Amino acid sequence: MKKVLLLLFSFCGIFCMSAQTIINGIWNRDPEWGKKNTKVSLFEVENGILKELAASNLSPQNEFLFAINQTNPAFYVIGTSLLSSVNNFVFYLNPNDRLNVIINNDRYKLVGDNTPQNKEMERWYNLQFPLEDKAVYFTKYLSSYVDYFPLLEEKLEDIDAFKPEYLDDVVFNAAFEKYREYNILNDVLTFLNTPRTAHPQDEDYPDYINRISLSKITDSPALLNYPYGMSILERTRYLKNRRLKAKTPEEEAKKNRWFL
């Protein structure tokens, strides 16, 4: 009996050591600037910025594979850009998870077996995608505040109505709630800080943008777990300074209240 138990413990030890988080994917995106991608990276989040964890060379069929050892659940990014959200896609992984995804020109799609957490991430991704698409991929559109601000206000109604369908993972639930908040904020700040054909006057900004607050953004350490957390801070400060520039002291004091 003792020998059997020892064998079982030995087997468990080997299995636990070898268990890994496995990511299988296909990168079906067109070449950038006329140059075909030959590899895709997996990024982890470290203090609100991306850090390359691994790289996978694409096969002739554009397949990629990652196998990583994890100790904690976290958001990870698959893509090609270390400094921006262009061609980057966010997923949530627990230790020993499996992720199967096809990343196409327009958006990504989960295929085969996937966790309920990433199915929730996909539902959310598809909901907010119109805001991200016009903000991040600005070279595809001649989009300005004239069409983006109404789209934002329209989508905010759907966003407010969004209810997660999977509630069994309390750690994910808390992380996912903050993720959704930061994700929309990142979309909007990206839009406001990229080249546009027309620029809003102060009175054109919708309430959502007027309510952006540095103190609210930093009220939780969860910002450091979001892939573009530090970028959000920098662009919020820039937005504040840009909107307050060239105002009288009285106007500046009045407008400064949105950021307190």
Short mmCIF file of C-alpha atoms in Angstrom, two decimals:
data_model
loop_
_atom_site.label_atom_id
_atom_site.label_comp_id
_atom_site.label_asym_id
_atom_site.label_seq_id
_atom_site.Cartn_x
_atom_site.Cartn_y
_atom_site.Cartn_z
CA MET A 1 0.00 0.00 0.00
CA LYS A 2 2.82 2.39 0.87
CA LYS A 3 4.45 1.71 -2.50
CA VAL A 4 1.17 2.46 -4.28
CA LEU A 5 0.81 5.76 -2.41
CA LEU A 6 4.39 6.71 -3.21
CA LEU A 7 3.81 5.99 -6.88
CA LEU A 8 0.63 8.09 -6.85
CA PHE A 9 2.38 10.99 -5.16
CA SER A 10 5.28 10.72 -7.62
CA PHE A 11 2.89 10.70 -10.56
CA CYS A 12 1.02 13.71 -9.17
CA GLY A 13 4.27 15.58 -8.68
CA ILE A 14 5.38 14.97 -12.25
CA PHE A 15 1.95 15.89 -13.61
CA CYS A 16 1.70 19.09 -11.56
CA MET A 17 5.18 20.17 -12.61
CA SER A 18 4.44 19.53 -16.29
CA ALA A 19 0.94 21.07 -16.36
CA GLN A 20 0.94 24.25 -18.41
CA THR A 21 -1.33 26.91 -19.85
CA ILE A 22 -1.63 26.17 -23.57
CA ILE A 23 -2.56 28.74 -26.22
CA ASN A 24 -3.29 27.60 -29.77
CA GLY A 25 -4.10 30.15 -32.43
CA ILE A 26 -4.18 31.20 -36.07
CA TRP A 27 -3.07 34.71 -37.09
CA ASN A 28 -5.14 35.54 -40.18
CA ARG A 29 -4.35 39.24 -40.41
CA ASP A 30 -3.13 41.02 -43.53
CA PRO A 31 0.51 42.11 -43.75
CA GLU A 32 1.33 45.42 -42.08
CA TRP A 33 2.91 48.10 -44.28
CA GLY A 34 3.30 45.46 -46.98
CA LYS A 35 5.33 43.19 -44.71
CA LYS A 36 3.95 39.86 -43.55
CA ASN A 37 4.15 39.06 -39.84
CA THR A 38 6.40 36.10 -39.17
CA LYS A 39 5.84 35.90 -35.42
CA VAL A 40 3.30 36.71 -32.73
CA SER A 41 4.12 37.62 -29.14
CA LEU A 42 2.52 36.80 -25.82
CA PHE A 43 2.65 39.72 -23.39
CA GLU A 44 2.09 39.74 -19.65
CA VAL A 45 1.09 42.85 -17.71
CA GLU A 46 3.60 44.31 -15.28
CA ASN A 47 2.63 47.48 -13.40
CA GLY A 48 0.27 48.64 -16.11
CA ILE A 49 2.57 48.08 -19.10
CA LEU A 50 3.20 45.17 -21.44
CA LYS A 51 6.20 42.91 -21.13
CA GLU A 52 6.97 40.25 -23.73
CA LEU A 53 6.75 36.83 -22.15
CA ALA A 54 7.22 34.65 -25.23
CA ALA A 55 7.24 34.74 -29.03
CA SER A 56 5.95 32.17 -31.48
CA ASN A 57 7.02 31.91 -35.12
CA LEU A 58 4.04 31.53 -37.43
CA SER A 59 3.78 28.28 -39.34
CA PRO A 60 3.09 28.30 -43.11
CA GLN A 61 -0.59 28.04 -42.12
CA ASN A 62 -0.22 31.08 -39.81
CA GLU A 63 -0.52 28.95 -36.68
CA PHE A 64 1.08 29.89 -33.38
CA LEU A 65 1.47 28.12 -30.06
CA PHE A 66 2.38 29.18 -26.52
CA ALA A 67 2.91 26.98 -23.48
CA ILE A 68 3.57 28.84 -20.23
CA ASN A 69 3.84 28.05 -16.54
CA GLN A 70 1.52 30.22 -14.48
CA THR A 71 1.08 30.73 -10.76
CA ASN A 72 -1.75 33.29 -10.73
CA PRO A 73 -4.74 34.21 -12.90
CA ALA A 74 -4.13 37.33 -14.98
CA PHE A 75 -4.80 39.18 -18.22
CA TYR A 76 -2.48 38.36 -21.12
CA VAL A 77 -2.15 39.95 -24.55
CA ILE A 78 -1.54 38.20 -27.86
CA GLY A 79 -0.28 40.46 -30.62
CA THR A 80 2.56 42.35 -32.22
CA SER A 81 2.74 45.72 -30.45
CA LEU A 82 4.55 46.36 -27.18
CA LEU A 83 3.57 50.02 -26.91
CA SER A 84 0.00 50.27 -28.22
CA SER A 85 -3.20 48.26 -28.57
CA VAL A 86 -2.86 48.01 -32.36
CA ASN A 87 -3.02 44.34 -33.41
CA ASN A 88 -3.26 43.26 -29.76
CA PHE A 89 -5.95 41.07 -28.17
CA VAL A 90 -6.57 40.54 -24.47
CA PHE A 91 -7.47 37.27 -22.75
CA TYR A 92 -7.81 36.05 -19.17
CA LEU A 93 -5.91 32.95 -18.16
CA ASN A 94 -5.93 30.79 -15.05
CA PRO A 95 -3.10 28.29 -14.49
CA ASN A 96 -3.50 25.22 -16.73
CA ASP A 97 -6.13 26.86 -18.95
CA ARG A 98 -6.55 26.17 -22.65
CA LEU A 99 -7.17 28.95 -25.16
CA ASN A 100 -8.07 28.31 -28.81
CA VAL A 101 -8.49 31.36 -31.01
CA ILE A 102 -8.48 32.58 -34.60
CA ILE A 103 -7.45 36.23 -35.04
CA ASN A 104 -8.85 37.59 -38.29
CA ASN A 105 -8.60 40.97 -40.01
CA ASP A 106 -11.63 42.45 -38.33
CA ARG A 107 -11.60 40.76 -34.91
CA TYR A 108 -10.86 37.53 -33.07
CA LYS A 109 -13.05 34.46 -32.59
CA LEU A 110 -12.80 31.67 -30.03
CA VAL A 111 -12.95 28.18 -31.52
CA GLY A 112 -13.07 24.72 -29.98
CA ASP A 113 -12.67 24.36 -26.23
CA ASN A 114 -12.31 27.54 -24.19
CA THR A 115 -12.92 28.62 -20.63
CA PRO A 116 -16.10 30.42 -19.54
CA GLN A 117 -13.93 33.37 -18.51
CA ASN A 118 -12.67 33.87 -22.07
CA LYS A 119 -16.15 33.38 -23.46
CA GLU A 120 -17.16 36.34 -21.29
CA MET A 121 -14.14 38.27 -22.59
CA GLU A 122 -15.25 37.53 -26.16
CA ARG A 123 -18.83 38.70 -25.47
CA TRP A 124 -17.48 41.96 -24.07
CA TYR A 125 -14.96 42.36 -26.90
CA ASN A 126 -17.69 42.12 -29.53
CA LEU A 127 -19.85 44.62 -27.66
CA GLN A 128 -17.21 47.33 -27.40
CA PHE A 129 -15.50 46.56 -30.71
CA PRO A 130 -17.06 49.45 -32.71
CA LEU A 131 -15.51 51.92 -30.24
CA GLU A 132 -12.13 50.19 -30.34
CA ASP A 133 -12.13 49.81 -34.10
CA LYS A 134 -12.55 53.53 -34.83
CA ALA A 135 -10.20 54.53 -32.03
CA VAL A 136 -7.29 52.13 -32.48
CA TYR A 137 -7.40 51.56 -36.25
CA PHE A 138 -7.86 55.23 -37.12
CA THR A 139 -6.05 54.89 -40.46
CA LYS A 140 -8.96 52.74 -41.73
CA TYR A 141 -11.54 55.48 -41.22
CA LEU A 142 -12.00 59.18 -41.74
CA SER A 143 -13.59 59.29 -38.32
CA SER A 144 -13.84 62.35 -36.09
CA TYR A 145 -15.68 63.40 -32.95
CA VAL A 146 -18.70 64.15 -35.18
CA ASP A 147 -19.45 60.44 -35.60
CA TYR A 148 -17.52 59.02 -32.63
CA PHE A 149 -19.21 60.93 -29.81
CA PRO A 150 -22.73 59.83 -30.87
CA LEU A 151 -21.44 56.26 -31.24
CA LEU A 152 -20.00 56.44 -27.73
CA GLU A 153 -23.27 57.63 -26.23
CA GLU A 154 -25.18 54.93 -28.12
CA LYS A 155 -22.82 52.15 -27.03
CA LEU A 156 -22.81 53.32 -23.40
CA GLU A 157 -26.44 52.22 -23.15
CA ASP A 158 -25.49 48.68 -24.23
CA ILE A 159 -22.43 48.75 -21.97
CA ASP A 160 -24.49 49.75 -18.94
CA ALA A 161 -26.86 46.89 -19.70
CA PHE A 162 -24.07 44.30 -20.05
CA LYS A 163 -24.38 41.52 -17.46
CA PRO A 164 -21.79 38.73 -17.15
CA GLU A 165 -23.29 35.28 -17.68
CA TYR A 166 -20.56 33.43 -15.76
CA LEU A 167 -20.37 34.25 -12.06
CA ASP A 168 -18.66 31.22 -10.48
CA ASP A 169 -15.14 32.71 -10.42
CA VAL A 170 -15.14 35.54 -7.87
CA VAL A 171 -11.55 36.54 -8.66
CA PHE A 172 -12.36 36.86 -12.35
CA ASN A 173 -15.62 38.68 -11.62
CA ALA A 174 -13.81 41.46 -9.76
CA ALA A 175 -11.01 41.70 -12.35
CA PHE A 176 -13.47 41.64 -15.26
CA GLU A 177 -15.58 44.46 -13.79
CA LYS A 178 -12.55 46.77 -13.58
CA TYR A 179 -11.32 45.56 -16.96
CA ARG A 180 -14.54 46.69 -18.67
CA GLU A 181 -14.26 50.13 -17.08
CA TYR A 182 -10.64 50.59 -18.16
CA ASN A 183 -11.25 49.10 -21.60
CA ILE A 184 -13.85 51.71 -22.57
CA LEU A 185 -11.70 54.46 -21.10
CA ASN A 186 -8.74 53.22 -23.13
CA ASP A 187 -10.83 53.24 -26.31
CA VAL A 188 -11.97 56.81 -25.73
CA LEU A 189 -8.55 58.14 -24.74
CA THR A 190 -6.99 56.43 -27.74
CA PHE A 191 -9.53 58.13 -29.99
CA LEU A 192 -8.84 61.54 -28.43
CA ASN A 193 -5.09 61.16 -28.75
CA THR A 194 -4.81 60.03 -32.36
CA PRO A 195 -4.91 62.10 -35.59
CA ARG A 196 -8.40 63.18 -36.66
CA THR A 197 -9.86 65.26 -39.47
CA ALA A 198 -11.80 67.50 -37.07
CA HIS A 199 -11.40 68.40 -33.41
CA PRO A 200 -14.09 69.14 -30.82
CA GLN A 201 -14.64 72.39 -29.00
CA ASP A 202 -15.04 72.26 -25.26
CA GLU A 203 -18.84 72.23 -25.45
CA ASP A 204 -18.81 69.23 -27.83
CA TYR A 205 -17.52 66.74 -25.28
CA PRO A 206 -20.12 64.27 -23.96
CA ASP A 207 -20.71 63.74 -20.24
CA TYR A 208 -18.66 60.54 -20.22
CA ILE A 209 -15.50 62.47 -21.14
CA ASN A 210 -16.35 65.36 -18.83
CA ARG A 211 -16.52 62.91 -15.93
CA ILE A 212 -13.09 61.39 -16.51
CA SER A 213 -11.28 61.78 -13.20
CA LEU A 214 -7.70 61.00 -12.24
CA SER A 215 -8.70 60.24 -8.66
CA LYS A 216 -11.38 57.79 -9.82
CA ILE A 217 -9.01 56.11 -12.25
CA THR A 218 -6.41 55.58 -9.54
CA ASP A 219 -8.82 54.57 -6.74
CA SER A 220 -7.92 50.91 -7.24
CA PRO A 221 -4.62 49.06 -7.78
CA ALA A 222 -6.47 47.11 -10.49
CA LEU A 223 -5.24 49.72 -12.98
CA LEU A 224 -1.79 48.12 -12.74
CA ASN A 225 -3.28 44.81 -13.90
CA TYR A 226 -4.79 46.38 -17.03
CA PRO A 227 -2.55 46.05 -20.12
CA TYR A 228 -2.50 49.80 -20.84
CA GLY A 229 -2.91 51.16 -17.31
CA MET A 230 0.07 53.53 -17.36
CA SER A 231 -0.90 54.78 -20.80
CA ILE A 232 -4.37 55.64 -19.45
CA LEU A 233 -2.79 57.78 -16.74
CA GLU A 234 -0.52 59.61 -19.17
CA ARG A 235 -3.26 60.31 -21.70
CA THR A 236 -5.71 61.45 -19.03
CA ARG A 237 -3.20 64.04 -17.84
CA TYR A 238 -2.59 65.11 -21.43
CA LEU A 239 -6.34 65.45 -22.09
CA LYS A 240 -6.73 67.57 -18.98
CA ASN A 241 -3.86 69.88 -19.93
CA ARG A 242 -5.04 70.19 -23.51
CA ARG A 243 -8.59 71.11 -22.53
CA LEU A 244 -7.48 73.60 -19.91
CA LYS A 245 -4.89 75.28 -22.10
CA ALA A 246 -5.54 78.90 -23.06
CA LYS A 247 -8.42 79.32 -20.62
CA THR A 248 -8.77 82.20 -18.20
CA PRO A 249 -7.95 81.43 -14.53
CA GLU A 250 -11.69 81.41 -13.73
CA GLU A 251 -12.51 79.00 -16.55
CA GLU A 252 -9.55 76.80 -15.67
CA ALA A 253 -10.63 76.55 -12.02
CA LYS A 254 -14.15 75.65 -13.10
CA LYS A 255 -13.11 73.03 -15.64
CA ASN A 256 -10.50 71.52 -13.31
CA ARG A 257 -13.32 70.16 -11.16
CA TRP A 258 -14.04 67.28 -13.57
CA PHE A 259 -10.57 65.84 -12.83
CA LEU A 260 -10.71 65.96 -9.00
#
